[in-house]
Amino acid sequence: MTTGKIHSLESFGSVDGPGVRYIIFVQGCRMRCQFCHNPDTWKLDGGTEYTADALLEKALRFKTYWGTDGGITVSGGEPLLQIDFLLELFQKAKQQGVHTVIDTAGNPFTREGEFFQKFQALMEVTDLLLLDLKEINPERHRKLTGQENSNILDLARYLSEIGKPVWIRHVLVPKRSDYEEDLHALRRFLDTLDNVQRVEVLPYHTLGVFKWENLGIPYPLEGISAPTKERVENAERILGCRK
Ligand code: SF4
């Protein structure tokens, strides 16, 4: 039996997937997004350990609120770093008829080796992925997140190949991920996919800055404010977001 390292739990989530959802924030992330509002989830070895059974039992207490659309979302941190646990949790959730969502930035994805075998099994028991595409331009992506985007784009392609529904999310950060040419390039990339149910622009905000301060990490977006309403609407128009 595997245990998961869990950062925190939210009983009534309403933005990370359809309907009312029980949100499980896992501990651990290898990306270093400059706008991250949960840097306290980064450490790979922290968090509270749960078995899949214990966590599912906790979540199922809220089942009556889920209606026909709701269910469980695993967010982070980066859920795919704990793929063994995620697989066990979702297999058990599916046995109970629970709708399952993964909110991922895709960084651990590869089509190679054991990970890919597990990922294929995981997709059998996953209903929807919320996939962050933080920048389509490789250099800007690296600057913004500290990581490559080639395997993340490959994850998007793979999910399209297997027809797995996704919601694409783009955090709009002035001077980092709000470039006309990149937004158009992202749209062109999305046009090559067959499985995108929704595109969301998430405006950058500074509500998590205090966490960086508490952790003693210099905040890399010092002096950058939230995008204006006009820039958000511009990105939504280019990316074809529907309200
Ligand atoms: S992927 Fe998510 S948790 Fe990880 S650094 Fe980026 S915003 Fe933070």
Tab-separated table of N, CA, C and O and ligand atoms in Angstrom, residues 28-39 41-42 76-78 104-105 107 132 134 145 171, ligand 1:
chain	number	residue	atom	x	y	z
A	28	GLY	N	4.747	18.661	-2.842
A	28	GLY	CA	5.861	18.389	-3.752
A	28	GLY	C	5.645	18.917	-5.152
A	28	GLY	O	4.639	18.632	-5.790
A	29	CYS	N	6.614	19.720	-5.632
A	29	CYS	CA	6.590	20.197	-7.015
A	29	CYS	C	8.022	20.524	-7.422
A	29	CYS	O	8.778	21.080	-6.620
A	30	ARG	N	8.361	20.183	-8.668
A	30	ARG	CA	9.717	20.481	-9.146
A	30	ARG	C	9.752	21.737	-9.994
A	30	ARG	O	10.829	22.175	-10.397
A	31	MET	N	8.596	22.267	-10.331
A	31	MET	CA	8.619	23.525	-11.071
A	31	MET	C	8.855	24.667	-10.071
A	31	MET	O	8.694	24.495	-8.861
A	32	ARG	N	9.218	25.789	-10.606
A	32	ARG	CA	9.449	26.953	-9.757
A	32	ARG	C	8.807	28.174	-10.407
A	32	ARG	O	9.486	29.149	-10.738
A	33	CYS	N	7.497	28.081	-10.593
A	33	CYS	CA	6.785	29.162	-11.272
A	33	CYS	C	6.936	30.462	-10.481
A	33	CYS	O	6.718	30.468	-9.260
A	34	GLN	N	7.284	31.507	-11.196
A	34	GLN	CA	7.552	32.770	-10.508
A	34	GLN	C	6.301	33.334	-9.834
A	34	GLN	O	6.393	34.140	-8.933
A	35	PHE	N	5.147	32.910	-10.326
A	35	PHE	CA	3.886	33.433	-9.780
A	35	PHE	C	3.261	32.482	-8.761
A	35	PHE	O	2.154	32.717	-8.296
A	36	CYS	N	3.952	31.388	-8.434
A	36	CYS	CA	3.333	30.333	-7.607
A	36	CYS	C	2.756	30.917	-6.317
A	36	CYS	O	3.449	31.615	-5.578
A	37	HIS	N	1.491	30.628	-6.046
A	37	HIS	CA	0.941	31.121	-4.778
A	37	HIS	C	0.942	30.023	-3.711
A	37	HIS	O	0.379	30.205	-2.639
A	38	ASN	N	1.567	28.877	-4.035
A	38	ASN	CA	1.712	27.813	-3.024
A	38	ASN	C	3.156	27.311	-2.929
A	38	ASN	O	3.384	26.096	-3.016
A	39	PRO	N	4.141	28.192	-2.748
A	39	PRO	CA	5.523	27.703	-2.675
A	39	PRO	C	5.745	26.769	-1.484
A	39	PRO	O	6.707	26.008	-1.462
A	41	THR	N	4.144	24.230	-1.020
A	41	THR	CA	3.929	22.842	-1.485
A	41	THR	C	5.169	22.289	-2.178
A	41	THR	O	5.186	21.129	-2.568
A	42	TRP	N	6.200	23.092	-2.401
A	42	TRP	CA	7.343	22.661	-3.228
A	42	TRP	C	8.122	21.486	-2.640
A	42	TRP	O	8.494	20.579	-3.362
A	76	GLY	N	-2.120	20.581	-6.558
A	76	GLY	CA	-0.840	20.556	-5.866
A	76	GLY	C	-0.321	21.925	-5.512
A	76	GLY	O	-1.087	22.874	-5.487
A	77	GLY	N	1.053	21.839	-5.440
A	77	GLY	CA	1.988	20.779	-5.731
A	77	GLY	C	1.742	20.135	-7.118
A	77	GLY	O	0.989	20.646	-7.914
A	78	GLU	N	2.413	19.031	-7.342
A	78	GLU	CA	2.269	18.339	-8.626
A	78	GLU	C	1.811	16.897	-8.393
A	78	GLU	O	2.611	16.047	-7.977
A	104	THR	N	-2.919	19.467	-13.130
A	104	THR	CA	-1.476	19.238	-13.269
A	104	THR	C	-0.799	20.297	-14.127
A	104	THR	O	-1.423	20.878	-15.014
A	105	ALA	N	0.495	20.487	-13.851
A	105	ALA	CA	1.322	21.317	-14.731
A	105	ALA	C	2.119	20.435	-15.687
A	105	ALA	O	2.866	20.938	-16.516
A	107	ASN	N	4.731	18.562	-15.602
A	107	ASN	CA	6.201	18.479	-15.613
A	107	ASN	C	6.780	17.055	-15.526
A	107	ASN	O	7.776	16.762	-16.204
A	132	ASP	N	-2.179	23.006	-17.057
A	132	ASP	CA	-1.629	24.363	-17.166
A	132	ASP	C	-0.646	24.420	-18.316
A	132	ASP	O	0.336	23.660	-18.321
A	134	LYS	N	1.767	27.118	-19.346
A	134	LYS	CA	2.153	28.396	-18.741
A	134	LYS	C	2.793	29.349	-19.726
A	134	LYS	O	2.712	30.558	-19.569
A	145	THR	N	9.199	29.292	-15.272
A	145	THR	CA	8.943	28.113	-14.423
A	145	THR	C	10.199	27.357	-14.004
A	145	THR	O	10.108	26.435	-13.201
A	171	VAL	N	-2.048	30.987	-16.914
A	171	VAL	CA	-1.944	32.083	-15.943
A	171	VAL	C	-1.355	33.290	-16.674
A	171	VAL	O	-0.262	33.190	-17.249
B	1	SF4	S1	3.448	23.975	-10.982
B	1	SF4	FE1	1.970	24.823	-9.552
B	1	SF4	S2	2.745	24.296	-7.497
B	1	SF4	FE2	4.420	23.980	-8.958
B	1	SF4	S3	5.577	25.906	-8.893
B	1	SF4	FE3	4.103	26.044	-10.585
B	1	SF4	S4	2.288	27.040	-9.723
B	1	SF4	FE4	3.543	26.306	-7.996
